[in-house]
Tab-separated table of N, CA, C and O in Angstrom:
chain	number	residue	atom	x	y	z
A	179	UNK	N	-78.135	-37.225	-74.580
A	179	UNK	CA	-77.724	-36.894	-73.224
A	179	UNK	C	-76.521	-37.751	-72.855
A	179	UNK	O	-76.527	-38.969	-73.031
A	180	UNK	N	-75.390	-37.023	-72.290
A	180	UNK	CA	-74.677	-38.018	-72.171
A	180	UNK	C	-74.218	-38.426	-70.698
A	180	UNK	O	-74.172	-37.409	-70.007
A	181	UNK	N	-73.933	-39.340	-70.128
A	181	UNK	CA	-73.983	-40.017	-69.072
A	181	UNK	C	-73.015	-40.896	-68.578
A	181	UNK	O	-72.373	-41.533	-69.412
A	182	UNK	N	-72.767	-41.070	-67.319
A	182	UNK	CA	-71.835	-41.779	-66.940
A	182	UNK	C	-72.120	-42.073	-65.697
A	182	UNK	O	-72.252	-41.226	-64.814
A	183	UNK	N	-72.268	-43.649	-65.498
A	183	UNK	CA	-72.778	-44.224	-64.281
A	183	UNK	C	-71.266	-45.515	-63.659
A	183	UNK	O	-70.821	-46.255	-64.537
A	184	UNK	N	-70.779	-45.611	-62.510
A	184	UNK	CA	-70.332	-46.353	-61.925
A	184	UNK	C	-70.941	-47.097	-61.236
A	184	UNK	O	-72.048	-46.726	-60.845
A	185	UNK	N	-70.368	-48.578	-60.794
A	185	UNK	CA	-70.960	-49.448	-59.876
A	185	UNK	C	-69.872	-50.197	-59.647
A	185	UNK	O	-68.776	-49.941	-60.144
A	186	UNK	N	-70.100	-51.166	-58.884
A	186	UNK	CA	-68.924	-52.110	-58.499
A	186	UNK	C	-68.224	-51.581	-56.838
A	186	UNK	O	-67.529	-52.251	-56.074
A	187	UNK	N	-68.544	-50.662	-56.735
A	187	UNK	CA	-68.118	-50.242	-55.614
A	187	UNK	C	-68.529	-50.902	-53.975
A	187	UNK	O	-69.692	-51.277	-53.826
A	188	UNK	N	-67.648	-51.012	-52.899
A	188	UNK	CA	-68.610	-51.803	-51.894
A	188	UNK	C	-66.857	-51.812	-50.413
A	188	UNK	O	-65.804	-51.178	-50.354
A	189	UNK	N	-67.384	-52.689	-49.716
A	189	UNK	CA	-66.685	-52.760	-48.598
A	189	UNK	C	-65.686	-54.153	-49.006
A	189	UNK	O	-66.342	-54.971	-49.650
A	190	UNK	N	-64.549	-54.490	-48.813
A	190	UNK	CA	-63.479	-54.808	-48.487
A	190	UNK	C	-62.652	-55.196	-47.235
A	190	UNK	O	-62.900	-54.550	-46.217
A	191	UNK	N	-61.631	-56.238	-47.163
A	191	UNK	CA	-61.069	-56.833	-45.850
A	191	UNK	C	-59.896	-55.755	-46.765
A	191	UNK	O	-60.414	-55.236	-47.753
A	192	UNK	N	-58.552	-55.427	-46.545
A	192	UNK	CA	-57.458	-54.806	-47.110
A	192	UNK	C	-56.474	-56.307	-47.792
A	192	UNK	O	-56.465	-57.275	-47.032
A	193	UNK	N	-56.039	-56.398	-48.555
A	193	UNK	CA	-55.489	-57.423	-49.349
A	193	UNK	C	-56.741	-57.784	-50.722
A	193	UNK	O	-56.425	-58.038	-51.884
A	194	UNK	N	-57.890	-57.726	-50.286
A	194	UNK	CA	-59.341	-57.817	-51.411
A	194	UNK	C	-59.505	-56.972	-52.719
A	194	UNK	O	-59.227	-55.799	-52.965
A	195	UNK	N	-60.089	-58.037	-53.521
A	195	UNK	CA	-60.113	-56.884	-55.158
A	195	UNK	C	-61.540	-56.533	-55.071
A	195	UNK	O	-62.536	-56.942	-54.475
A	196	UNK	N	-61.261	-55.702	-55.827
A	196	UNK	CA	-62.800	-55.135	-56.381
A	196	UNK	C	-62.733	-54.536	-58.039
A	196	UNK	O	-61.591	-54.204	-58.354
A	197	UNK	N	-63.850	-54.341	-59.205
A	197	UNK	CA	-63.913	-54.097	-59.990
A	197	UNK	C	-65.029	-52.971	-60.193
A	197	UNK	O	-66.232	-53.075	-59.952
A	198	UNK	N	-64.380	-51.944	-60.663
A	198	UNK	CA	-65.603	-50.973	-60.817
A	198	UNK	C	-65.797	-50.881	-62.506
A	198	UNK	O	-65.027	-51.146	-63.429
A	199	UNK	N	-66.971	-50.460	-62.472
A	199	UNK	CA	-67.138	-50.510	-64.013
A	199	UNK	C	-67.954	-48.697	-64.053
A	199	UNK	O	-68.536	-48.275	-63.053
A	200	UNK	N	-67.844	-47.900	-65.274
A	200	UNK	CA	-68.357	-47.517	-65.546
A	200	UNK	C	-69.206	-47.198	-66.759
A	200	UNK	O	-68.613	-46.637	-67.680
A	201	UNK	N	-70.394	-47.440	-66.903
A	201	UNK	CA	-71.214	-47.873	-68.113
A	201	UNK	C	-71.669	-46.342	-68.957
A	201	UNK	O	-72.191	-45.437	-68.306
A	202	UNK	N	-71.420	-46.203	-70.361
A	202	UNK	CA	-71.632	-44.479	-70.901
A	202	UNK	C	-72.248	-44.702	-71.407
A	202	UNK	O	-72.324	-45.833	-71.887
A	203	UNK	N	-73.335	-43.493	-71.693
A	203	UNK	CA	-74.478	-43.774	-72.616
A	203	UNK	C	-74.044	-41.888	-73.184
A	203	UNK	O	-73.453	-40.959	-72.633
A	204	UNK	N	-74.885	-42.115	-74.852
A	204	UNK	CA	-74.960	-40.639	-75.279
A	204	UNK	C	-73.743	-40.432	-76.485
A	204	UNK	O	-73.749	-39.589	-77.382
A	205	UNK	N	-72.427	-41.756	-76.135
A	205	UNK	CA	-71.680	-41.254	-77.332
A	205	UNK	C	-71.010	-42.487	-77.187
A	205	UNK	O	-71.160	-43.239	-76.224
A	206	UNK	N	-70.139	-42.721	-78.321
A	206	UNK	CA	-68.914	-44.122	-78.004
A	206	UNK	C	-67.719	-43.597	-77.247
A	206	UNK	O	-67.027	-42.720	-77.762
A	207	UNK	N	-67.382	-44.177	-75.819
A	207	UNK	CA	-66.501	-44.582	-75.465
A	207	UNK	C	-64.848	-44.232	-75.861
A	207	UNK	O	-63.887	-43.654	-75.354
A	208	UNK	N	-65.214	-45.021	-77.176
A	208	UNK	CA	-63.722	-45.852	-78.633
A	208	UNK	C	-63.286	-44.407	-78.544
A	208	UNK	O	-62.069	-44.233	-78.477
A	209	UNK	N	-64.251	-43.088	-78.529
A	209	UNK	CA	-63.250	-41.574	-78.883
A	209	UNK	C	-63.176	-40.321	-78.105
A	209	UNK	O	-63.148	-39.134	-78.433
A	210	UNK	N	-63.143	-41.165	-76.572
A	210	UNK	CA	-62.859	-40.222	-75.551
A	210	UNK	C	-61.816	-41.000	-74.915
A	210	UNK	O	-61.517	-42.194	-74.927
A	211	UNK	N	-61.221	-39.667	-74.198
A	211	UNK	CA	-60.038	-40.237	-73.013
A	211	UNK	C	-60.935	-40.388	-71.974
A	211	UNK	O	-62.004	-39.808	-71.784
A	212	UNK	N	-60.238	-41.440	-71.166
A	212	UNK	CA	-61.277	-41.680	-70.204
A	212	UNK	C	-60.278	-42.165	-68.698
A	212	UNK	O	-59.119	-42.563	-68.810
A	213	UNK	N	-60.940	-42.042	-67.452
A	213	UNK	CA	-60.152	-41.467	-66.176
A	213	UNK	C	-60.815	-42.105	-64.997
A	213	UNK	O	-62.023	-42.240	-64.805
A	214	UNK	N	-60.038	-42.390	-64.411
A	214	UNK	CA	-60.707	-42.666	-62.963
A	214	UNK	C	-60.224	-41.893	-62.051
A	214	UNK	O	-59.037	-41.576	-62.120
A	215	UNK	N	-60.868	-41.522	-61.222
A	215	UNK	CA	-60.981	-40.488	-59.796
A	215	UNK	C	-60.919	-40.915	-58.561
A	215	UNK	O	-61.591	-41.903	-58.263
A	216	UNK	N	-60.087	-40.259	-57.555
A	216	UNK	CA	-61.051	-40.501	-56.232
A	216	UNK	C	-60.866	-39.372	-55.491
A	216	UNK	O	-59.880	-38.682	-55.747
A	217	UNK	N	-61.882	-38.927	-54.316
A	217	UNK	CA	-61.819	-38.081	-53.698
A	217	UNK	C	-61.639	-38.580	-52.425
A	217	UNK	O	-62.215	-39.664	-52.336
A	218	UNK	N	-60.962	-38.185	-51.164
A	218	UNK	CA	-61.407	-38.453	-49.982
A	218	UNK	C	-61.844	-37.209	-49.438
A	218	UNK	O	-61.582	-36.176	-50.055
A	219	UNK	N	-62.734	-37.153	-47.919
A	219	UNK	CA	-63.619	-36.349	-47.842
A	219	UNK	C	-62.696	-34.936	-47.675
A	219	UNK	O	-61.480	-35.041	-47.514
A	220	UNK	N	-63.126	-34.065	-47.707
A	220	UNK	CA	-62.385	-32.632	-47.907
A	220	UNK	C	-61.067	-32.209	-48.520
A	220	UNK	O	-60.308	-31.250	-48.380
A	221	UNK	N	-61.096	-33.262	-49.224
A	221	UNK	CA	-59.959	-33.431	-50.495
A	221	UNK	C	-60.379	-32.753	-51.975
A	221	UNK	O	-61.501	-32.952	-52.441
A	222	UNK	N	-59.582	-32.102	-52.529
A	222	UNK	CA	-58.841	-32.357	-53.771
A	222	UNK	C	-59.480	-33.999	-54.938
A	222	UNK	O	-59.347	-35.119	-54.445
A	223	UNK	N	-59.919	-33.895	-55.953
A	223	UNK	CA	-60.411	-35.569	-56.239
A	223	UNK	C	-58.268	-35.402	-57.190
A	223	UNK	O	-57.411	-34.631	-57.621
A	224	UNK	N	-58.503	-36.305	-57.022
A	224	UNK	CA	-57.100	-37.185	-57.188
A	224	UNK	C	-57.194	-38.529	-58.386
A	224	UNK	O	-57.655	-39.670	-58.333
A	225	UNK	N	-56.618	-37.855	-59.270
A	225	UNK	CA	-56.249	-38.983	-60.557
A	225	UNK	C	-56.039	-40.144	-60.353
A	225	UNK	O	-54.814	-40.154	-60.230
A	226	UNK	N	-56.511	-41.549	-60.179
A	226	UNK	CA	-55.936	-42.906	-60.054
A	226	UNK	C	-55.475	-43.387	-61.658
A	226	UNK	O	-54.542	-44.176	-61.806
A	227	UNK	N	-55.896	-43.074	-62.312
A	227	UNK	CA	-55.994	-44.162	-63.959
A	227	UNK	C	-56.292	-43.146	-65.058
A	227	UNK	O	-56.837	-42.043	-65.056
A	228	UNK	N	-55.728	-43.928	-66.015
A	228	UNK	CA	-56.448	-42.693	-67.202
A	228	UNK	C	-56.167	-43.814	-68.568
A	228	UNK	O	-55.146	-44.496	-68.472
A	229	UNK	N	-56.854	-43.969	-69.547
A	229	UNK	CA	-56.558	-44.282	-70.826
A	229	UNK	C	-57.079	-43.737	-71.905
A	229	UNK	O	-58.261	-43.393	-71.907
A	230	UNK	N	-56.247	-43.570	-73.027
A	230	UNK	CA	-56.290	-43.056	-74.035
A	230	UNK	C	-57.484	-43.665	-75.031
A	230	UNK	O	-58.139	-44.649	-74.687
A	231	UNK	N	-57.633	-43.191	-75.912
A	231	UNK	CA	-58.737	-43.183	-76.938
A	231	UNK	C	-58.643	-43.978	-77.958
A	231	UNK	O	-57.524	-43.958	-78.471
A	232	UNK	N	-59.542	-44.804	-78.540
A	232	UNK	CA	-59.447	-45.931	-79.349
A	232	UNK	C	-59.374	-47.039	-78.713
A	232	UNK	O	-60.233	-47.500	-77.961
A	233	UNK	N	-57.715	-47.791	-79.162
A	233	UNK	CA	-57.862	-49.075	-78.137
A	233	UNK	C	-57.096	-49.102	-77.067
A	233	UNK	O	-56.577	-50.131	-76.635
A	234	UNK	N	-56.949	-47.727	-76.459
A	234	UNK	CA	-56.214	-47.768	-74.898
A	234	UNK	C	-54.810	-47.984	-74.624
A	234	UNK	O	-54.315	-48.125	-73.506
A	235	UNK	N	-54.021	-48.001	-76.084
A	235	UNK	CA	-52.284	-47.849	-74.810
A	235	UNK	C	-52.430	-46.716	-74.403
A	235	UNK	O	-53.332	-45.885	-74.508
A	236	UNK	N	-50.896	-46.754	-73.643
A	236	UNK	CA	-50.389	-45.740	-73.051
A	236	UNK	C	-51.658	-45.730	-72.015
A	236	UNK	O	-52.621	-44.991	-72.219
A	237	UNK	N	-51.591	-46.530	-70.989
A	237	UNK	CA	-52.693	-46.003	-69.938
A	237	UNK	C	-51.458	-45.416	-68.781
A	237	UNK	O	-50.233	-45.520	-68.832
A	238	UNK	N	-52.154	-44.916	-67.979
A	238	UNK	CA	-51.539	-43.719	-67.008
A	238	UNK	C	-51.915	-43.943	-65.770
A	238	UNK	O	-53.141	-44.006	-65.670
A	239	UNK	N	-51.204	-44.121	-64.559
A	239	UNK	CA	-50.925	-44.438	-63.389
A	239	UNK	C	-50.782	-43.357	-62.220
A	239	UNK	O	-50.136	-42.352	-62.515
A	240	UNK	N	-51.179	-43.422	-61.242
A	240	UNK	CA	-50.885	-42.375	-59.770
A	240	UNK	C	-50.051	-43.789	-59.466
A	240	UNK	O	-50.314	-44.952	-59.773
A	241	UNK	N	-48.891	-43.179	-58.703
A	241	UNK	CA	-47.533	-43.646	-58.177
A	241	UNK	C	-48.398	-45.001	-57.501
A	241	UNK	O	-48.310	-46.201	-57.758
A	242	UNK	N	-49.293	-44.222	-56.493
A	242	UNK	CA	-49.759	-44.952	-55.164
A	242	UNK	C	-50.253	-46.383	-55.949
A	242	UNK	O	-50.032	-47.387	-55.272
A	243	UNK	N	-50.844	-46.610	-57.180
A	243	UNK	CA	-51.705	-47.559	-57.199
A	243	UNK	C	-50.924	-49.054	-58.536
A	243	UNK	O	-51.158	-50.252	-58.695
A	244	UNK	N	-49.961	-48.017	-59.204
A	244	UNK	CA	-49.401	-48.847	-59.899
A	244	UNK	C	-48.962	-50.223	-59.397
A	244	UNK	O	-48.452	-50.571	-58.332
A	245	UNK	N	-49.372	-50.998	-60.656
A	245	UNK	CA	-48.989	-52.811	-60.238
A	245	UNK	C	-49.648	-53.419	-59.106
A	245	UNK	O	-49.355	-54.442	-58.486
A	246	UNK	N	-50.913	-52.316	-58.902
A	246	UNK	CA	-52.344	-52.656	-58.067
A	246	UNK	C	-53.542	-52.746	-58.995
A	246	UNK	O	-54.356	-53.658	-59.140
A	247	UNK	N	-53.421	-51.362	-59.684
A	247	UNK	CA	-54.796	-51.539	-60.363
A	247	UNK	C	-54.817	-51.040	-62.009
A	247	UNK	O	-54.421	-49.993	-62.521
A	248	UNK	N	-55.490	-52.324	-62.635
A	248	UNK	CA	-55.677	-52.071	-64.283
A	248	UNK	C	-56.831	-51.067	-64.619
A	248	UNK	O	-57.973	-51.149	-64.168
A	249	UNK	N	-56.489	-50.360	-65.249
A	249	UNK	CA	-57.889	-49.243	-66.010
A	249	UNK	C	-57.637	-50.090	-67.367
A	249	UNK	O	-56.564	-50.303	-67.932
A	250	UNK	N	-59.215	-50.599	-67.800
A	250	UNK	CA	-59.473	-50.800	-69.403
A	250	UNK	C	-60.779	-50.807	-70.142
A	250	UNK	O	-61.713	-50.752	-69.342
A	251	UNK	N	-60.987	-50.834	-70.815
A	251	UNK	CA	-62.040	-50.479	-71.515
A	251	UNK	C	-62.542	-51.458	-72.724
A	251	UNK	O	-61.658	-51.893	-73.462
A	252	UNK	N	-63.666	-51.772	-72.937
A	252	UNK	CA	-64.482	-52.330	-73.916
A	252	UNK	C	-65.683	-51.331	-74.188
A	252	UNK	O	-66.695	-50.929	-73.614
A	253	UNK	N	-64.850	-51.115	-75.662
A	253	UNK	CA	-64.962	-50.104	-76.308
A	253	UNK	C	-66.921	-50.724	-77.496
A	253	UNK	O	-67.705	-50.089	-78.201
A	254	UNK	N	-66.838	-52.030	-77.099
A	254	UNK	CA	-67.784	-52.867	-77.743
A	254	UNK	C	-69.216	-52.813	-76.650
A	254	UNK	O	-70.345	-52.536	-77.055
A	255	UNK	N	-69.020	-53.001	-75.821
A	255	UNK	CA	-70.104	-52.668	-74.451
A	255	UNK	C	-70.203	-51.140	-74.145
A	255	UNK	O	-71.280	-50.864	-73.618
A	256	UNK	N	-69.238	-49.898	-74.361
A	256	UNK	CA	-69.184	-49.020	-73.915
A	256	UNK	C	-69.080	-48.716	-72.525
A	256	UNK	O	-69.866	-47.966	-71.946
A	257	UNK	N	-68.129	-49.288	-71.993
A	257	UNK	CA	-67.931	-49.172	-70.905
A	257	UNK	C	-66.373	-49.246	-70.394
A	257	UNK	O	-65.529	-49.807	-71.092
A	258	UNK	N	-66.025	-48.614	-69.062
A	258	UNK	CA	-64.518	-48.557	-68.819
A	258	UNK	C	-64.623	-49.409	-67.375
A	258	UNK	O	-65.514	-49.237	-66.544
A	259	UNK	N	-63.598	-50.291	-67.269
A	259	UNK	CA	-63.095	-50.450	-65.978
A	259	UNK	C	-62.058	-50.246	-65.137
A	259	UNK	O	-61.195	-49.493	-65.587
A	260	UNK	N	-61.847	-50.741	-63.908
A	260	UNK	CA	-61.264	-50.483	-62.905
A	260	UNK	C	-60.891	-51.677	-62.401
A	260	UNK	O	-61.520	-52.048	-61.411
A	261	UNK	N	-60.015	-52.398	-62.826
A	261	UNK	CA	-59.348	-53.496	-61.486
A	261	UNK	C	-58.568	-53.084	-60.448
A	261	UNK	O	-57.458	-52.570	-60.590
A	262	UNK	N	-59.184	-53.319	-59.268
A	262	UNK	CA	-58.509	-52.691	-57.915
A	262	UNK	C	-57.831	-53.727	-57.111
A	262	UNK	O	-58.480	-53.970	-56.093
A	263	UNK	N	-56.498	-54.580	-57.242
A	263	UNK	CA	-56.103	-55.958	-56.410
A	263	UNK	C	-55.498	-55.050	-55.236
A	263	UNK	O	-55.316	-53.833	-55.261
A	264	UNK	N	-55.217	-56.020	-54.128
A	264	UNK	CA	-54.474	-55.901	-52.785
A	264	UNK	C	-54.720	-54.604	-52.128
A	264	UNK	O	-54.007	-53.969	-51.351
A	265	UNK	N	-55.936	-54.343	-52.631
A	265	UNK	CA	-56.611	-52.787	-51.781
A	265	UNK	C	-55.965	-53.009	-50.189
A	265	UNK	O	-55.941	-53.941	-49.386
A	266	UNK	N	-55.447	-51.558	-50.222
A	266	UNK	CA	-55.263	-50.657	-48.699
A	266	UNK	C	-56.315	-50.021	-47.917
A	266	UNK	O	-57.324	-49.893	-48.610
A	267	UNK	N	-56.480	-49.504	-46.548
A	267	UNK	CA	-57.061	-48.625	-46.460
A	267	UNK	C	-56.681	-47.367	-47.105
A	267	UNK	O	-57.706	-46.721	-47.325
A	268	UNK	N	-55.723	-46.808	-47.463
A	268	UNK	CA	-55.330	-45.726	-47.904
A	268	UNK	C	-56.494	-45.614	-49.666
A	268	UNK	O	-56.757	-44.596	-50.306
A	269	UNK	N	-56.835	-46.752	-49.895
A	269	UNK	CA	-57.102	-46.822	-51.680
A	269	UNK	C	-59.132	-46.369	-50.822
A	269	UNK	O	-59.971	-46.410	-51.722
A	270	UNK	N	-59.673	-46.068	-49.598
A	270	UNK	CA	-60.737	-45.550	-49.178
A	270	UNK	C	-61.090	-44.514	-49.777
A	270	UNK	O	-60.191	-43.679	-49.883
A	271	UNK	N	-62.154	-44.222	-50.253
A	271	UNK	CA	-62.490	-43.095	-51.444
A	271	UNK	C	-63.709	-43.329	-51.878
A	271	UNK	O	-64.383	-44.346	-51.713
A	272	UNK	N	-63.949	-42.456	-52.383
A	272	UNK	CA	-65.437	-42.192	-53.555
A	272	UNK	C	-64.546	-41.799	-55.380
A	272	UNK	O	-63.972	-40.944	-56.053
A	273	UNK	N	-65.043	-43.192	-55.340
A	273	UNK	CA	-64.366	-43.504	-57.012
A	273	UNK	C	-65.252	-42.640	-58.040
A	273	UNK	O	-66.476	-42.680	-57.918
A	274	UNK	N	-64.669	-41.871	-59.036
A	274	UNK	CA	-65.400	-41.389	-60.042
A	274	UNK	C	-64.651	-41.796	-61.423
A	274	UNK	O	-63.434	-41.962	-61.512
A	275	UNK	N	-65.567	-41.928	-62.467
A	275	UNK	CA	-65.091	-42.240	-63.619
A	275	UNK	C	-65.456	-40.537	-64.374
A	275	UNK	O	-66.331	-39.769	-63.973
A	276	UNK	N	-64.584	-40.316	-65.431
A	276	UNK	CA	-64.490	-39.072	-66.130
A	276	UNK	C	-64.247	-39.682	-67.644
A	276	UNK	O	-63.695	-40.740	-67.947
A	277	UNK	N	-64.989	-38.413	-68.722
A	277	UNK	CA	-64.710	-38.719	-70.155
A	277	UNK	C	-64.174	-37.158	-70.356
A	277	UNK	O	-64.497	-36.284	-69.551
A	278	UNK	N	-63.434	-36.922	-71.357
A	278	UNK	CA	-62.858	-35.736	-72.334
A	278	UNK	C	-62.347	-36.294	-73.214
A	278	UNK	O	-61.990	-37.471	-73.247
A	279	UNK	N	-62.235	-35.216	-74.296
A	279	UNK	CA	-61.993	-35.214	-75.648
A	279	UNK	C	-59.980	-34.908	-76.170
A	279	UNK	O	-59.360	-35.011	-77.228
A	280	UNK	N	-59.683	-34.596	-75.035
A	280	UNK	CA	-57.768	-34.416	-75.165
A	280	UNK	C	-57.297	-35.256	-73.661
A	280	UNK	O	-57.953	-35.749	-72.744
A	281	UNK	N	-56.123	-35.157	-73.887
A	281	UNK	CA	-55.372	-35.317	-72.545
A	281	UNK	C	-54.334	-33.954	-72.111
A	281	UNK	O	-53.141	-33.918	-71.811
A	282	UNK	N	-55.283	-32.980	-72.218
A	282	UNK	CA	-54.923	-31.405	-71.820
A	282	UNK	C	-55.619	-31.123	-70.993
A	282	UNK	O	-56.826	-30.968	-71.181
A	283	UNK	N	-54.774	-30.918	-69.332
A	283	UNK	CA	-53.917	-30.678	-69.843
A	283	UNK	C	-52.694	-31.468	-69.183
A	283	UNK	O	-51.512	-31.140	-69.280
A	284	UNK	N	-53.330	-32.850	-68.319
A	284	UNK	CA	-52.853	-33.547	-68.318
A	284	UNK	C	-53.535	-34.818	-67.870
A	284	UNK	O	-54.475	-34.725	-67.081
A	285	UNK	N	-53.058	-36.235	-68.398
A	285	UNK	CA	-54.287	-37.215	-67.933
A	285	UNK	C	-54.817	-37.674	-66.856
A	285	UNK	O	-55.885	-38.285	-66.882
A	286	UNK	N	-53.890	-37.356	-65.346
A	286	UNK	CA	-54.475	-37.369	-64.373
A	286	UNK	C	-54.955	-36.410	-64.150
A	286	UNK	O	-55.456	-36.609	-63.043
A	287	UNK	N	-55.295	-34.919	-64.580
A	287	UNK	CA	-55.888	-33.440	-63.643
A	287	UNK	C	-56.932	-33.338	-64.430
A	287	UNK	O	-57.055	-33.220	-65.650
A	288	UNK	N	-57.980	-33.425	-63.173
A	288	UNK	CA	-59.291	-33.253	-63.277
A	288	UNK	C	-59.851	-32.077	-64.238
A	288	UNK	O	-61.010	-31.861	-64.592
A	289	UNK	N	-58.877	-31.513	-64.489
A	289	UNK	CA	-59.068	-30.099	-65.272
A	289	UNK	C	-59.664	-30.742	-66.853
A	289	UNK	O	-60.624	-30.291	-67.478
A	290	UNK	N	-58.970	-31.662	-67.172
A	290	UNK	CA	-58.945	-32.328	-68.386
A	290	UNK	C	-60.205	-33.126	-69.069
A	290	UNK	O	-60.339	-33.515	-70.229
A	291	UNK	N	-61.100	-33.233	-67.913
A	291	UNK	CA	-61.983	-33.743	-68.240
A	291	UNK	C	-63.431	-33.343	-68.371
A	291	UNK	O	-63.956	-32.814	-67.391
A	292	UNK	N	-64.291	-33.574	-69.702
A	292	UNK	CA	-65.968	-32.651	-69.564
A	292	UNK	C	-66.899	-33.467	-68.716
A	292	UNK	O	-67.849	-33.004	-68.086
A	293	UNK	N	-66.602	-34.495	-68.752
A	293	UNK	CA	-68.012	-35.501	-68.227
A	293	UNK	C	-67.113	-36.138	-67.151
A	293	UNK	O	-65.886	-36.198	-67.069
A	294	UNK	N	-68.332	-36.709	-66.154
A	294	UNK	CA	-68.422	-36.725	-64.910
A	294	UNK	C	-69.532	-38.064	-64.539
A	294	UNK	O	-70.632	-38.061	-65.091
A	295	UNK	N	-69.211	-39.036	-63.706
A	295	UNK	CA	-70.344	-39.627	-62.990
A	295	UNK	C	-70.306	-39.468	-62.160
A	295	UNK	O	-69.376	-38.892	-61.593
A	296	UNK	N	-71.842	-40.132	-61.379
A	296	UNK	CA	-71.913	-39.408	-59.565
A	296	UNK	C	-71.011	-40.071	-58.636
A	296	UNK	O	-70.876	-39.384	-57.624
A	297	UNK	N	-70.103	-41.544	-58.593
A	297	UNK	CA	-68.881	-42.054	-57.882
A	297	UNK	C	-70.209	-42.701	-57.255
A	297	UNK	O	-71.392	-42.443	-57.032
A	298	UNK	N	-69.131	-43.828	-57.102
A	298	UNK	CA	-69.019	-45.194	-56.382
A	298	UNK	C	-68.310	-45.274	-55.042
A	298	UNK	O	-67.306	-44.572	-55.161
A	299	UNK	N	-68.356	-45.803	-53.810
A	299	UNK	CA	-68.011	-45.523	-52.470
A	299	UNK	C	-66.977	-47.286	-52.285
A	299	UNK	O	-67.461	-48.417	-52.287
A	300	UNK	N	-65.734	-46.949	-52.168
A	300	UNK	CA	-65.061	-48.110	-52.023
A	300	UNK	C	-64.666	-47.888	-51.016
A	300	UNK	O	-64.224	-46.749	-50.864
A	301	UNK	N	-64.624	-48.787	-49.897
A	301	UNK	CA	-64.327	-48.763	-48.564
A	301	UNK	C	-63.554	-50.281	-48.156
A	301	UNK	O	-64.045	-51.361	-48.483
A	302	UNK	N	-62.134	-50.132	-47.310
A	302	UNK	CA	-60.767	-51.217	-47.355
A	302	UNK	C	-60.994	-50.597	-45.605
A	302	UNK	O	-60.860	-49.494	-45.074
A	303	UNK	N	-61.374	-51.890	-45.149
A	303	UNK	CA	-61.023	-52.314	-44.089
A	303	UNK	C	-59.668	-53.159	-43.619
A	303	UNK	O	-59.405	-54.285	-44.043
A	304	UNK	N	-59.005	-52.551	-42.843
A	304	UNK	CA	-57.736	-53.229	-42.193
A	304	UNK	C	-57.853	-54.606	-41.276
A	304	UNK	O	-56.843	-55.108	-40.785
C-alpha cells in the first residue's frame, strides 16, 4: 500500500521557519519525483517545490518561494522535506506532498503526479 503522510505543519509569527516532512511508506522514495503542494481555500493546489529522482538535483521552484524554501530528501529514512524560512502570510495554505514516476508533464503541475498525502495546515500570522 502506498502512502504518504505529512507533518510539521502549525501556526507561525511571519518572518518564522517551519519544516514539513513527509514520511512514504509502500516503495523507495530514491525512484520517484517528488513535489510539494499548496492549496488555498477555493483554489487551484499550486506547485511550491519539486525534486527529481535518485539524489535530487535539479530541484524546482514557484517564483513566490525561491531563496525561501529548500525541498530535500533522505532517500535513507524515506522521506522528503520542506524548509520554509521568512514565511509570509501569503505562504498560508494546506501543504501537500506528491510522488510520480516522470516529470510529465511538468514538475510543478499537479497533473504529474500519482500519489498524494492528506496535507498539513501551515498558517503565517502577520
Amino acid at each position: 500500500q502506498v502512502a504518504l503522510v505529512e507533518s510539521g505543519g502549525g501556526s507561525v509569527q511571519a518572518g518564522g521557519s517551519l519544516r514539513l516532512s513527509c514520511a512514504a511508506s509502500g516503495y523507495r522514495i530514491s525512484a520517484k519525483y517528488l513535489a510539494w503542494f499548496r492549496q488555498y481555500p477555493g483554489k487551484e493546489r499550486e506547485g511550491v517545490a519539486a525534486i527529481s529522482h535518485g539524489s535530487g538535483d535539479f530541484p524546482r521552484y514557484t517564483d513566490s518561494v525561491k531563496g525561501r524554501f529548500t525541498i530535500s530528501r533522505d532517500n535513507a529514512k524515506n522521506i522528503l522535506y520542506l524548509q520554509m524560512n521568512d514565511l509570509k502570510p501569503d505562504d498560508t495554505a494546506m501543504y501537500y506532498c506528491a510522488a510520480g514516476t516522470s516529470w510529465y508533464p511538468s514538475p510543478l503541475d499537479s497533473r504529474t503526479y500519482d500519489y498524494w498525502g492528506k496535507g498539513t495546515q501551515v498558517t503565517v500570522s502577520s
